[in-house]
mmCIF file with all atom_site columns, C-alpha atoms in Angstrom:
data_model
loop_
_atom_site.group_PDB
_atom_site.id
_atom_site.type_symbol
_atom_site.label_atom_id
_atom_site.label_alt_id
_atom_site.label_comp_id
_atom_site.label_asym_id
_atom_site.label_entity_id
_atom_site.label_seq_id
_atom_site.pdbx_PDB_ins_code
_atom_site.Cartn_x
_atom_site.Cartn_y
_atom_site.Cartn_z
_atom_site.occupancy
_atom_site.B_iso_or_equiv
_atom_site.pdbx_formal_charge
_atom_site.auth_seq_id
_atom_site.auth_comp_id
_atom_site.auth_asym_id
_atom_site.auth_atom_id
_atom_site.pdbx_PDB_model_num
ATOM 1  C CA . MET A 1 1  ? 85.094 -24.484 34.916 1.00 0.00 ? 7  MET A CA 1
ATOM 2  C CA . GLU A 1 2  ? 84.836 -25.846 31.416 1.00 0.00 ? 8  GLU A CA 1
ATOM 3  C CA . LEU A 1 3  ? 81.461 -25.640 29.712 1.00 0.00 ? 9  LEU A CA 1
ATOM 4  C CA . SER A 1 4  ? 80.587 -28.222 27.131 1.00 0.00 ? 10 SER A CA 1
ATOM 5  C CA . THR A 1 5  ? 78.144 -27.750 24.289 1.00 0.00 ? 11 THR A CA 1
ATOM 6  C CA . GLY A 1 6  ? 75.821 -30.210 25.990 1.00 0.00 ? 12 GLY A CA 1
ATOM 7  C CA . THR A 1 7  ? 75.867 -28.191 29.208 1.00 0.00 ? 13 THR A CA 1
ATOM 8  C CA . ILE A 1 8  ? 75.100 -24.961 27.364 1.00 0.00 ? 14 ILE A CA 1
ATOM 9  C CA . LEU A 1 9  ? 72.285 -26.566 25.389 1.00 0.00 ? 15 LEU A CA 1
ATOM 10 C CA . MET A 1 10 ? 70.750 -28.200 28.463 1.00 0.00 ? 16 MET A CA 1
ATOM 11 C CA . GLU A 1 11 ? 70.943 -25.050 30.578 1.00 0.00 ? 17 GLU A CA 1
ATOM 12 C CA . ASN A 1 12 ? 69.590 -22.770 27.874 1.00 0.00 ? 18 ASN A CA 1
ATOM 13 C CA . LEU A 1 13 ? 67.841 -24.256 24.871 1.00 0.00 ? 19 LEU A CA 1
ATOM 14 C CA . VAL A 1 14 ? 66.196 -27.288 26.442 1.00 0.00 ? 20 VAL A CA 1
ATOM 15 C CA . GLN A 1 15 ? 65.176 -25.462 29.635 1.00 0.00 ? 21 GLN A CA 1
ATOM 16 C CA . TYR A 1 16 ? 63.774 -22.559 27.607 1.00 0.00 ? 22 TYR A CA 1
ATOM 17 C CA . ALA A 1 17 ? 61.727 -24.939 25.462 1.00 0.00 ? 23 ALA A CA 1
ATOM 18 C CA . PHE A 1 18 ? 60.405 -26.584 28.625 1.00 0.00 ? 24 PHE A CA 1
ATOM 19 C CA . GLN A 1 19 ? 59.551 -23.223 30.259 1.00 0.00 ? 25 GLN A CA 1
ATOM 20 C CA . GLN A 1 20 ? 57.708 -22.092 27.135 1.00 0.00 ? 26 GLN A CA 1
ATOM 21 C CA . ARG A 1 21 ? 55.794 -25.391 27.118 1.00 0.00 ? 27 ARG A CA 1
ATOM 22 C CA . LEU A 1 22 ? 56.984 -26.214 23.626 1.00 0.00 ? 28 LEU A CA 1
ATOM 23 C CA . GLY A 1 23 ? 56.965 -29.890 24.467 1.00 0.00 ? 29 GLY A CA 1
ATOM 24 C CA . ASP A 1 24 ? 59.448 -32.430 23.215 1.00 0.00 ? 30 ASP A CA 1
ATOM 25 C CA . GLU A 1 25 ? 58.722 -31.771 19.573 1.00 0.00 ? 31 GLU A CA 1
ATOM 26 C CA . PHE A 1 26 ? 59.952 -28.249 18.934 1.00 0.00 ? 32 PHE A CA 1
ATOM 27 C CA . THR A 1 27 ? 62.046 -27.334 15.898 1.00 0.00 ? 33 THR A CA 1
ATOM 28 C CA . PHE A 1 28 ? 65.567 -26.031 16.452 1.00 0.00 ? 34 PHE A CA 1
ATOM 29 C CA . GLN A 1 29 ? 67.162 -23.957 13.678 1.00 0.00 ? 35 GLN A CA 1
ATOM 30 C CA . GLN A 1 30 ? 70.896 -23.923 13.168 1.00 0.00 ? 36 GLN A CA 1
ATOM 31 C CA . ASP A 1 31 ? 73.162 -23.217 10.268 1.00 0.00 ? 37 ASP A CA 1
ATOM 32 C CA . ASN A 1 32 ? 75.382 -25.837 8.687  1.00 0.00 ? 38 ASN A CA 1
ATOM 33 C CA . ASN A 1 33 ? 78.564 -24.346 10.132 1.00 0.00 ? 39 ASN A CA 1
ATOM 34 C CA . LEU A 1 34 ? 80.960 -27.146 11.107 1.00 0.00 ? 40 LEU A CA 1
ATOM 35 C CA . LYS A 1 35 ? 81.296 -26.035 14.730 1.00 0.00 ? 41 LYS A CA 1
ATOM 36 C CA . HIS A 1 36 ? 77.526 -26.428 15.123 1.00 0.00 ? 42 HIS A CA 1
ATOM 37 C CA . LYS A 1 37 ? 77.588 -29.930 13.673 1.00 0.00 ? 43 LYS A CA 1
ATOM 38 C CA . ALA A 1 38 ? 79.764 -31.628 16.281 1.00 0.00 ? 44 ALA A CA 1
ATOM 39 C CA . LYS A 1 39 ? 78.664 -35.205 16.928 1.00 0.00 ? 45 LYS A CA 1
ATOM 40 C CA . SER A 1 40 ? 77.939 -34.487 20.610 1.00 0.00 ? 46 SER A CA 1
ATOM 41 C CA . THR A 1 41 ? 75.763 -31.494 19.690 1.00 0.00 ? 47 THR A CA 1
ATOM 42 C CA . LEU A 1 42 ? 73.814 -33.392 17.061 1.00 0.00 ? 48 LEU A CA 1
ATOM 43 C CA . ASP A 1 43 ? 73.347 -36.391 19.395 1.00 0.00 ? 49 ASP A CA 1
ATOM 44 C CA . LEU A 1 44 ? 71.946 -34.184 22.148 1.00 0.00 ? 50 LEU A CA 1
ATOM 45 C CA . LEU A 1 45 ? 69.632 -32.331 19.763 1.00 0.00 ? 51 LEU A CA 1
ATOM 46 C CA . THR A 1 46 ? 68.387 -35.618 18.350 1.00 0.00 ? 52 THR A CA 1
ATOM 47 C CA . LYS A 1 47 ? 67.555 -36.869 21.851 1.00 0.00 ? 53 LYS A CA 1
ATOM 48 C CA . LYS A 1 48 ? 65.909 -33.649 23.044 1.00 0.00 ? 54 LYS A CA 1
ATOM 49 C CA . THR A 1 49 ? 64.126 -32.367 19.933 1.00 0.00 ? 55 THR A CA 1
ATOM 50 C CA . ALA A 1 50 ? 62.154 -33.969 17.160 1.00 0.00 ? 56 ALA A CA 1
ATOM 51 C CA . ASN A 1 51 ? 63.266 -31.586 14.415 1.00 0.00 ? 57 ASN A CA 1
ATOM 52 C CA . VAL A 1 52 ? 66.485 -29.788 13.571 1.00 0.00 ? 58 VAL A CA 1
ATOM 53 C CA . LEU A 1 53 ? 66.045 -27.278 10.769 1.00 0.00 ? 59 LEU A CA 1
ATOM 54 C CA . GLU A 1 54 ? 69.330 -26.761 8.945  1.00 0.00 ? 60 GLU A CA 1
ATOM 55 C CA . TRP A 1 55 ? 70.360 -23.753 6.873  1.00 0.00 ? 61 TRP A CA 1
ATOM 56 C CA . GLN A 1 56 ? 73.259 -23.286 4.509  1.00 0.00 ? 62 GLN A CA 1
ATOM 57 C CA . SER A 1 57 ? 76.533 -22.185 6.093  1.00 0.00 ? 63 SER A CA 1
ATOM 58 C CA . TYR A 1 58 ? 76.960 -18.432 6.099  1.00 0.00 ? 64 TYR A CA 1
ATOM 59 C CA . SER A 1 59 ? 73.808 -17.928 4.060  1.00 0.00 ? 65 SER A CA 1
ATOM 60 C CA . PHE A 1 60 ? 73.233 -14.279 4.992  1.00 0.00 ? 66 PHE A CA 1
ATOM 61 C CA . ASP A 1 61 ? 69.990 -13.894 3.047  1.00 0.00 ? 67 ASP A CA 1
ATOM 62 C CA . LEU A 1 62 ? 68.403 -16.919 4.754  1.00 0.00 ? 68 LEU A CA 1
ATOM 63 C CA . ASN A 1 63 ? 69.586 -16.105 8.255  1.00 0.00 ? 69 ASN A CA 1
ATOM 64 C CA . GLN A 1 64 ? 66.817 -14.195 10.040 1.00 0.00 ? 70 GLN A CA 1
ATOM 65 C CA . LEU A 1 65 ? 69.077 -13.072 12.868 1.00 0.00 ? 71 LEU A CA 1
ATOM 66 C CA . GLU A 1 66 ? 71.588 -11.556 10.438 1.00 0.00 ? 72 GLU A CA 1
ATOM 67 C CA . ASN A 1 67 ? 68.751 -9.706  8.703  1.00 0.00 ? 73 ASN A CA 1
ATOM 68 C CA . LEU A 1 68 ? 67.554 -8.382  12.070 1.00 0.00 ? 74 LEU A CA 1
ATOM 69 C CA . TRP A 1 69 ? 71.058 -7.129  12.934 1.00 0.00 ? 75 TRP A CA 1
ATOM 70 C CA . GLN A 1 70 ? 71.249 -5.368  9.550  1.00 0.00 ? 76 GLN A CA 1
ATOM 71 C CA . ASP A 1 71 ? 67.910 -3.627  10.189 1.00 0.00 ? 77 ASP A CA 1
ATOM 72 C CA . LEU A 1 72 ? 69.019 -2.609  13.686 1.00 0.00 ? 78 LEU A CA 1
ATOM 73 C CA . LYS A 1 73 ? 72.267 -1.202  12.294 1.00 0.00 ? 79 LYS A CA 1
ATOM 74 C CA . LYS A 1 74 ? 70.332 0.917   9.761  1.00 0.00 ? 80 LYS A CA 1
ATOM 75 C CA . VAL A 1 75 ? 68.107 2.333   12.514 1.00 0.00 ? 81 VAL A CA 1
ATOM 76 C CA . CYS A 1 76 ? 71.092 3.155   14.736 1.00 0.00 ? 82 CYS A CA 1
ATOM 77 C CA . LEU A 1 77 ? 72.995 4.823   11.899 1.00 0.00 ? 83 LEU A CA 1
ATOM 78 C CA . SER A 1 78 ? 69.933 6.860   10.943 1.00 0.00 ? 84 SER A CA 1
ATOM 79 C CA . MET A 1 79 ? 70.003 8.374   14.445 1.00 0.00 ? 85 MET A CA 1
ATOM 80 C CA . ILE A 1 80 ? 73.447 9.896   13.808 1.00 0.00 ? 86 ILE A CA 1
ATOM 81 C CA . GLU A 1 81 ? 73.910 12.877  11.523 1.00 0.00 ? 87 GLU A CA 1
ATOM 82 C CA . CYS A 1 82 ? 76.999 14.852  10.608 1.00 0.00 ? 88 CYS A CA 1
ATOM 83 C CA . SER A 1 83 ? 77.510 18.488  11.591 1.00 0.00 ? 89 SER A CA 1
ATOM 84 C CA . PRO A 1 84 ? 78.806 20.978  8.976  1.00 0.00 ? 90 PRO A CA 1
ATOM 85 C CA . ARG A 1 85 ? 82.362 20.417  10.233 1.00 0.00 ? 91 ARG A CA 1
ATOM 86 C CA . GLY A 1 86 ? 82.084 16.700  9.578  1.00 0.00 ? 92 GLY A CA 1
ATOM 87 C CA . LYS A 1 87 ? 81.842 15.769  13.241 1.00 0.00 ? 93 LYS A CA 1
ATOM 88 C CA . LYS A 1 88 ? 79.184 13.294  14.163 1.00 0.00 ? 94 LYS A CA 1
ATOM 89 C CA . LYS A 1 89 ? 76.491 14.446  16.517 1.00 0.00 ? 95 LYS A CA 1
ATOM 90 C CA . LYS A 1 90 ? 73.634 12.584  18.041 1.00 0.00 ? 96 LYS A CA 1
ATOM 91 C CA . ARG A 1 91 ? 70.242 13.502  16.628 1.00 0.00 ? 97 ARG A CA 1
ATOM 92 C CA . VAL A 1 92 ? 67.658 14.200  19.332 1.00 0.00 ? 98 VAL A CA 1
#
């Protein structure tokens, strides 16, 4: 079964917005990456949302999700320490 961008958006984004009672005028954030700017995607977003907030492509410092992943990585790495032999061991 082939999933289209429209199917994914309708089954996830639009339904989630409806369930959260965001109404028809919620703001959707996406980066400017070309694969996210397909005409079919933009047409559907225009019909279903009032606002699309665009970010620069691959702008790491402006991407909140990338910053969250970086913070999570730091926490996970801080839970691992090296033994005297250089082998990693899990800190309890």
